[in-house]
Amino acid sequence: AKRAAANAIISPDFKFGDMGIGGLDAEFSTIFRRAFASRIFPPDLIEKLGLPHVKGMLLYGPPGTGKTLIARQIGKMLNAREPKVINGPEVLNKYVGQSEENIRKLFADAEKEYKEKGDESGLHIIIFDELDAVCKQRGSGAGGGTGVGDSVVNQLLSKLDGVEQLNNILLIGMTNRKDMIDDALLRPGRLEVHLEISLPDEQGRVDILNIHTAKMKKNNVMDADVDIAELAALTKNFSGAEISGLVKSATSFAFTRHIKVGTMAGVAEDVAGMKVNHQDFLNALGEVRPAFGADESDLE
Ligand code: ATP
């Protein structure tokens, strides 16, 4: 199955957009090259190279840009089991000692399996969202000044260093604030691949709009007058998540063209022919606005 995944990627027809992720082809290629290729190339070749797999990666950038989508997709393509997902604020348990225990548990399954099966062990992906909540520069008082943040970082470091021979772990940290992450975590052998996932450019927004309207288009409930290129031009600074919110909002405007709120009579036949049209999207633009980058709107 791993070979099949590899062949799919190497195939010239392969498009990252087909996985429901838009505008991140270049980022995905980088991930593939740096953290991925070694895991799908023949093991004997990797052995000849004598290099350990990348064990950790940091995806950083504004919220809603697809970091979680990518992390999950990596898991699928590498044929890993369902990733363990944990988030920084959750780990910071107020009972001292409990947060280190949470970290220990995260790695326990992978360690156990590696002990039993060695290199035959399947890949364990750990997605650590909002990593900055626990991994602020040590000594900075992260974790409410209790020093809990410090001990979580230490525990993570010892796990990552301890898994030197554990080839079956890929830790994917995510943050909106790379500058807040303890440098020690970002060194080679730890979260060594750093990749910025930024807001999509115009072509990226075309791709994301197409992804999020694909179903309505296929099912013939999107009006032919919807101009995706124009919407992409009008959505400067929107994240993927905000574009998905825009599509939802447009749909709600389409509903209200067919249903007068409060009068449900005669709705069924009206609604049967409902299509989301361009004006619905323009109306949606009046209510869904980008949270970030608004003051950089002239860039691009
Ligand atoms: P956060 O930093 O808040 O955790 P994130 O970068 O992990 O955000 P995701 O959870 O991956 O963001 O994205 C949220 C949702 O937004 C996705 O489930 C998807 O519907 C949509 N989305 C975000 N980015 C993209 C993209 N590049 N292509 C298609 N859809 C996207």
GROMACS .gro file of C-alpha atoms and ligand atoms in nm:
model
  331
    1ALA     CA    1   0.000   0.000   0.000
    2LYS     CA    2   0.290   0.232   0.073
    3ARG     CA    3   0.424   0.169  -0.275
    4ALA     CA    4   0.082   0.243  -0.419
    5ALA     CA    5   0.078   0.577  -0.239
    6ALA     CA    6   0.425   0.651  -0.366
    7ASN     CA    7   0.330   0.567  -0.721
    8ALA     CA    8   0.028   0.792  -0.698
    9ILE     CA    9   0.249   1.081  -0.592
   10ILE     CA   10   0.512   1.016  -0.855
   11SER     CA   11   0.247   0.990  -1.127
   12PRO     CA   12   0.238   1.298  -1.352
   13ASP     CA   13  -0.139   1.320  -1.310
   14PHE     CA   14  -0.115   1.361  -0.937
   15LYS     CA   15  -0.266   1.685  -0.809
   16PHE     CA   16  -0.263   1.791  -0.448
   17GLY     CA   17  -0.598   1.962  -0.512
   18ASP     CA   18  -0.750   1.617  -0.564
   19MET     CA   19  -0.701   1.562  -0.193
   20GLY     CA   20  -0.919   1.861  -0.110
   21ILE     CA   21  -0.629   2.091  -0.026
   22GLY     CA   22  -0.595   2.402  -0.240
   23GLY     CA   23  -0.310   2.640  -0.302
   24LEU     CA   24  -0.043   2.445  -0.115
   25ASP     CA   25   0.125   2.245  -0.389
   26ALA     CA   26   0.464   2.401  -0.332
   27GLU     CA   27   0.444   2.345   0.044
   28PHE     CA   28   0.335   1.989  -0.009
   29SER     CA   29   0.628   1.923  -0.243
   30THR     CA   30   0.862   2.050   0.025
   31ILE     CA   31   0.706   1.824   0.284
   32PHE     CA   32   0.728   1.537   0.041
   33ARG     CA   33   1.093   1.599  -0.028
   34ARG     CA   34   1.201   1.659   0.327
   35ALA     CA   35   0.988   1.436   0.546
   36PHE     CA   36   0.809   1.196   0.323
   37ALA     CA   37   1.025   1.059   0.045
   38SER     CA   38   1.255   0.865   0.277
   39ARG     CA   39   0.955   0.679   0.415
   40ILE     CA   40   0.827   0.551   0.083
   41PHE     CA   41   1.153   0.482  -0.098
   42PRO     CA   42   1.278   0.122  -0.072
   43PRO     CA   43   1.419   0.064   0.278
   44ASP     CA   44   1.743  -0.087   0.143
   45LEU     CA   45   1.812   0.235  -0.048
   46ILE     CA   46   1.745   0.441   0.264
   47GLU     CA   47   1.979   0.215   0.457
   48LYS     CA   48   2.254   0.277   0.201
   49LEU     CA   49   2.212   0.649   0.251
   50GLY     CA   50   2.255   0.594   0.622
   51LEU     CA   51   2.024   0.875   0.724
   52PRO     CA   52   1.752   0.855   0.986
   53HIS     CA   53   1.399   0.959   0.892
   54VAL     CA   54   1.278   1.302   0.986
   55LYS     CA   55   1.093   1.259   1.316
   56GLY     CA   56   0.938   1.598   1.354
   57MET     CA   57   0.804   1.887   1.157
   58LEU     CA   58   0.666   2.228   1.245
   59LEU     CA   59   0.389   2.378   1.036
   60TYR     CA   60   0.334   2.742   1.116
   61GLY     CA   61   0.123   3.025   0.986
   62PRO     CA   62  -0.212   3.196   1.034
   63PRO     CA   63  -0.515   2.997   1.155
   64GLY     CA   64  -0.737   2.815   0.909
   65THR     CA   65  -0.482   2.780   0.631
   66GLY     CA   66  -0.488   2.402   0.608
   67LYS     CA   67  -0.219   2.290   0.853
   68THR     CA   68  -0.441   2.023   1.003
   69LEU     CA   69  -0.559   1.913   0.658
   70ILE     CA   70  -0.200   1.863   0.546
   71ALA     CA   71  -0.098   1.680   0.861
   72ARG     CA   72  -0.389   1.437   0.826
   73GLN     CA   73  -0.324   1.391   0.457
   74ILE     CA   74   0.039   1.306   0.525
   75GLY     CA   75  -0.086   1.035   0.758
   76LYS     CA   76  -0.314   0.892   0.492
   77MET     CA   77  -0.048   0.896   0.224
   78LEU     CA   78   0.207   0.732   0.447
   79ASN     CA   79  -0.049   0.475   0.537
   80ALA     CA   80  -0.014   0.560   0.902
   81ARG     CA   81  -0.281   0.473   1.153
   82GLU     CA   82  -0.524   0.751   1.250
   83PRO     CA   83  -0.306   1.028   1.395
   84LYS     CA   84  -0.318   1.111   1.763
   85VAL     CA   85  -0.421   1.472   1.793
   86ILE     CA   86  -0.346   1.673   2.100
   87ASN     CA   87  -0.358   2.041   2.165
   88GLY     CA   88  -0.137   2.258   2.375
   89PRO     CA   89  -0.390   2.402   2.618
   90GLU     CA   90  -0.528   2.050   2.682
   91VAL     CA   91  -0.187   1.921   2.779
   92LEU     CA   92  -0.133   2.194   3.031
   93ASN     CA   93  -0.321   2.016   3.299
   94LYS     CA   94  -0.337   2.210   3.619
   95TYR     CA   95  -0.225   1.915   3.827
   96VAL     CA   96   0.150   1.929   3.833
   97GLY     CA   97   0.300   1.621   3.679
   98GLN     CA   98  -0.011   1.537   3.483
   99SER     CA   99   0.103   1.720   3.172
  100GLU     CA  100   0.430   1.525   3.150
  101GLU     CA  101   0.220   1.214   3.192
  102ASN     CA  102   0.003   1.330   2.898
  103ILE     CA  103   0.314   1.361   2.681
  104ARG     CA  104   0.444   1.024   2.792
  105LYS     CA  105   0.114   0.861   2.697
  106LEU     CA  106   0.125   1.021   2.354
  107PHE     CA  107   0.441   0.831   2.267
  108ALA     CA  108   0.365   0.512   2.458
  109ASP     CA  109   0.186   0.319   2.180
  110ALA     CA  110   0.454   0.394   1.925
  111GLU     CA  111   0.730   0.296   2.168
  112LYS     CA  112   0.557  -0.027   2.257
  113GLU     CA  113   0.503  -0.123   1.896
  114TYR     CA  114   0.859  -0.038   1.804
  115LYS     CA  115   0.990  -0.258   2.080
  116GLU     CA  116   0.784  -0.547   1.949
  117LYS     CA  117   0.820  -0.504   1.576
  118GLY     CA  118   1.118  -0.278   1.513
  119ASP     CA  119   1.128  -0.138   1.163
  120GLU     CA  120   0.824  -0.343   1.069
  121SER     CA  121   0.620  -0.121   1.298
  122GLY     CA  122   0.371   0.109   1.126
  123LEU     CA  123   0.411   0.485   1.135
  124HIS     CA  124   0.261   0.674   1.428
  125ILE     CA  125   0.176   1.035   1.359
  126ILE     CA  126   0.125   1.272   1.647
  127ILE     CA  127  -0.034   1.605   1.564
  128PHE     CA  128   0.038   1.865   1.827
  129ASP     CA  129  -0.185   2.168   1.769
  130GLU     CA  130  -0.124   2.503   1.939
  131LEU     CA  131   0.220   2.388   2.036
  132ASP     CA  132   0.313   2.740   2.146
  133ALA     CA  133   0.078   2.705   2.443
  134VAL     CA  134   0.318   2.457   2.606
  135CYS     CA  135   0.642   2.522   2.426
  136LYS     CA  136   0.712   2.884   2.482
  137GLN     CA  137   1.078   2.961   2.536
  138ARG     CA  138   1.160   2.789   2.861
  139GLY     CA  139   1.180   3.019   3.158
  140SER     CA  140   0.919   3.246   3.002
  141GLY     CA  141   0.654   3.139   3.248
  142ALA     CA  142   0.438   2.957   2.992
  143GLY     CA  143   0.171   2.754   3.161
  144GLY     CA  144   0.061   3.025   3.394
  145GLY     CA  145   0.395   3.083   3.563
  146THR     CA  146   0.388   2.738   3.720
  147GLY     CA  147   0.681   2.610   3.519
  148VAL     CA  148   0.451   2.344   3.378
  149GLY     CA  149   0.528   2.463   3.026
  150ASP     CA  150   0.900   2.415   3.092
  151SER     CA  151   0.859   2.061   3.207
  152VAL     CA  152   0.638   1.978   2.910
  153VAL     CA  153   0.910   2.103   2.676
  154ASN     CA  154   1.169   1.899   2.864
  155GLN     CA  155   0.951   1.593   2.843
  156LEU     CA  156   0.896   1.642   2.469
  157LEU     CA  157   1.269   1.686   2.416
  158SER     CA  158   1.351   1.373   2.604
  159LYS     CA  159   1.090   1.179   2.408
  160LEU     CA  160   1.220   1.308   2.075
  161ASP     CA  161   1.582   1.245   2.165
  162GLY     CA  162   1.493   0.912   2.319
  163VAL     CA  163   1.330   0.797   1.997
  164GLU     CA  164   1.660   0.816   1.812
  165GLN     CA  165   1.613   0.456   1.701
  166LEU     CA  166   1.237   0.480   1.685
  167ASN     CA  167   1.177   0.508   1.315
  168ASN     CA  168   0.804   0.491   1.355
  169ILE     CA  169   0.720   0.839   1.481
  170LEU     CA  170   0.641   1.159   1.303
  171LEU     CA  171   0.553   1.447   1.532
  172ILE     CA  172   0.382   1.734   1.351
  173GLY     CA  173   0.369   2.048   1.561
  174MET     CA  174   0.147   2.337   1.460
  175THR     CA  175   0.143   2.696   1.567
  176ASN     CA  176   0.042   3.045   1.465
  177ARG     CA  177   0.349   3.176   1.650
  178LYS     CA  178   0.674   3.013   1.548
  179ASP     CA  179   0.866   3.280   1.739
  180MET     CA  180   0.715   3.146   2.061
  181ILE     CA  181   0.849   2.793   2.021
  182ASP     CA  182   1.150   2.698   2.229
  183ASP     CA  183   1.453   2.691   1.995
  184ALA     CA  184   1.571   2.364   2.143
  185LEU     CA  185   1.267   2.191   1.996
  186LEU     CA  186   1.343   2.317   1.648
  187ARG     CA  187   1.689   2.164   1.613
  188PRO     CA  188   1.791   1.879   1.383
  189GLY     CA  189   1.661   1.545   1.504
  190ARG     CA  190   1.362   1.715   1.665
  191LEU     CA  191   1.104   1.929   1.484
  192GLU     CA  192   1.362   1.986   1.217
  193VAL     CA  193   1.153   2.067   0.912
  194HIS     CA  194   0.991   2.408   0.947
  195LEU     CA  195   0.735   2.505   0.692
  196GLU     CA  196   0.527   2.815   0.669
  197ILE     CA  197   0.169   2.763   0.557
  198SER     CA  198   0.057   3.110   0.463
  199LEU     CA  199  -0.263   3.264   0.333
  200PRO     CA  200  -0.343   3.150  -0.021
  201ASP     CA  201  -0.259   3.370  -0.319
  202GLU     CA  202  -0.517   3.437  -0.589
  203GLN     CA  203  -0.461   3.111  -0.776
  204GLY     CA  204  -0.471   2.928  -0.443
  205ARG     CA  205  -0.807   3.088  -0.371
  206VAL     CA  206  -0.937   2.977  -0.712
  207ASP     CA  207  -0.836   2.622  -0.619
  208ILE     CA  208  -0.988   2.641  -0.272
  209LEU     CA  209  -1.313   2.795  -0.405
  210ASN     CA  210  -1.332   2.514  -0.661
  211ILE     CA  211  -1.275   2.254  -0.391
  212HIS     CA  212  -1.545   2.393  -0.166
  213THR     CA  213  -1.800   2.435  -0.447
  214ALA     CA  214  -1.719   2.109  -0.624
  215LYS     CA  215  -2.011   1.923  -0.474
  216MET     CA  216  -2.276   2.186  -0.546
  217LYS     CA  217  -2.143   2.220  -0.898
  218LYS     CA  218  -2.150   1.847  -0.957
  219ASN     CA  219  -2.503   1.825  -0.819
  220ASN     CA  220  -2.616   2.111  -1.038
  221VAL     CA  221  -2.716   2.341  -0.752
  222MET     CA  222  -2.466   2.611  -0.842
  223ASP     CA  223  -2.576   2.871  -1.096
  224ALA     CA  224  -2.359   2.898  -1.409
  225ASP     CA  225  -2.321   3.271  -1.340
  226VAL     CA  226  -2.087   3.207  -1.043
  227ASP     CA  227  -1.756   3.360  -1.142
  228ILE     CA  228  -1.488   3.184  -0.939
  229ALA     CA  229  -1.208   3.400  -1.080
  230GLU     CA  230  -1.382   3.716  -0.967
  231LEU     CA  231  -1.450   3.572  -0.623
  232ALA     CA  232  -1.084   3.478  -0.593
  233ALA     CA  233  -0.991   3.837  -0.673
  234LEU     CA  234  -1.237   3.962  -0.410
  235THR     CA  235  -1.111   3.735  -0.132
  236LYS     CA  236  -0.765   3.874  -0.076
  237ASN     CA  237  -0.638   3.775   0.272
  238PHE     CA  238  -0.902   3.506   0.319
  239SER     CA  239  -0.778   3.179   0.468
  240GLY     CA  240  -0.905   2.847   0.339
  241ALA     CA  241  -1.128   2.822   0.643
  242GLU     CA  242  -1.272   3.166   0.570
  243ILE     CA  243  -1.335   3.069   0.207
  244SER     CA  244  -1.522   2.765   0.330
  245GLY     CA  245  -1.723   2.998   0.558
  246LEU     CA  246  -1.795   3.222   0.260
  247VAL     CA  247  -1.938   2.932   0.062
  248LYS     CA  248  -2.162   2.841   0.356
  249SER     CA  249  -2.279   3.198   0.389
  250ALA     CA  250  -2.354   3.220   0.013
  251THR     CA  251  -2.564   2.906   0.045
  252SER     CA  252  -2.761   3.065   0.326
  253PHE     CA  253  -2.836   3.365   0.104
  254ALA     CA  254  -2.960   3.127  -0.164
  255PHE     CA  255  -3.194   2.971   0.092
  256THR     CA  256  -3.339   3.306   0.187
  257ARG     CA  257  -3.413   3.388  -0.175
  258HIS     CA  258  -3.642   3.087  -0.168
  259ILE     CA  259  -3.773   3.097   0.184
  260LYS     CA  260  -3.912   3.401   0.350
  261VAL     CA  261  -3.812   3.351   0.707
  262GLY     CA  262  -4.126   3.294   0.911
  263THR     CA  263  -4.342   3.180   0.620
  264MET     CA  264  -4.278   2.819   0.550
  265ALA     CA  265  -4.573   2.773   0.316
  266GLY     CA  266  -4.507   2.657  -0.038
  267VAL     CA  267  -4.142   2.614   0.036
  268ALA     CA  268  -4.089   2.268  -0.104
  269GLU     CA  269  -4.146   2.343  -0.473
  270ASP     CA  270  -3.957   2.674  -0.448
  271VAL     CA  271  -3.657   2.510  -0.297
  272ALA     CA  272  -3.644   2.222  -0.544
  273GLY     CA  273  -3.495   2.445  -0.811
  274MET     CA  274  -3.265   2.635  -0.581
  275LYS     CA  275  -2.919   2.727  -0.707
  276VAL     CA  276  -2.650   2.928  -0.540
  277ASN     CA  277  -2.566   3.220  -0.768
  278HIS     CA  278  -2.298   3.484  -0.796
  279GLN     CA  279  -2.499   3.748  -0.613
  280ASP     CA  280  -2.528   3.510  -0.316
  281PHE     CA  281  -2.149   3.505  -0.300
  282LEU     CA  282  -2.132   3.883  -0.324
  283ASN     CA  283  -2.382   3.907  -0.038
  284ALA     CA  284  -2.171   3.662   0.159
  285LEU     CA  285  -1.868   3.885   0.108
  286GLY     CA  286  -2.056   4.147   0.304
  287GLU     CA  287  -2.066   3.921   0.606
  288VAL     CA  288  -1.761   3.696   0.600
  289ARG     CA  289  -1.442   3.899   0.627
  290PRO     CA  290  -1.080   3.790   0.673
  291ALA     CA  291  -0.945   3.806   1.025
  292PHE     CA  292  -0.580   3.846   0.935
  293GLY     CA  293  -0.362   4.039   0.698
  294ALA     CA  294  -0.623   4.306   0.629
  295ASP     CA  295  -0.361   4.577   0.666
  296GLU     CA  296  -0.142   4.405   0.408
  297SER     CA  297  -0.416   4.405   0.148
  298ASP     CA  298  -0.201   4.581  -0.108
  299LEU     CA  299   0.060   4.309  -0.104
  300GLU     CA  300   0.043   4.000  -0.321
  301ATP     P1  301  -0.557   2.629   1.299
  301ATP     O1  302  -0.426   2.699   1.301
  301ATP     O2  303  -0.671   2.716   1.342
  301ATP     O3  304  -0.557   2.494   1.364
  301ATP     P2  305  -0.536   2.508   1.039
  301ATP     O4  306  -0.434   2.579   0.957
  301ATP     O5  307  -0.499   2.379   1.099
  301ATP     O6  308  -0.595   2.608   1.146
  301ATP     P3  309  -0.740   2.358   0.910
  301ATP     O7  310  -0.801   2.304   1.035
  301ATP     O8  311  -0.655   2.268   0.831
  301ATP     O9  312  -0.662   2.490   0.945
  301ATP    O10  313  -0.854   2.418   0.816
  301ATP     C1  314  -0.985   2.438   0.863
  301ATP     C2  315  -1.082   2.414   0.748
  301ATP    O11  316  -1.068   2.517   0.650
  301ATP     C3  317  -1.056   2.286   0.671
  301ATP    O12  318  -1.124   2.178   0.726
  301ATP     C4  319  -1.104   2.320   0.531
  301ATP    O13  320  -1.243   2.307   0.522
  301ATP     C5  321  -1.071   2.466   0.518
  301ATP     N1  322  -0.939   2.489   0.457
  301ATP     C6  323  -0.833   2.548   0.515
  301ATP     N2  324  -0.727   2.555   0.431
  301ATP     C7  325  -0.767   2.496   0.317
  301ATP     C8  326  -0.703   2.471   0.191
  301ATP     N3  327  -0.575   2.509   0.169
  301ATP     N4  328  -0.772   2.406   0.097
  301ATP     C9  329  -0.901   2.369   0.117
  301ATP     N5  330  -0.967   2.390   0.233
  301ATP    C10  331  -0.903   2.454   0.331
   0.00000   0.00000   0.00000
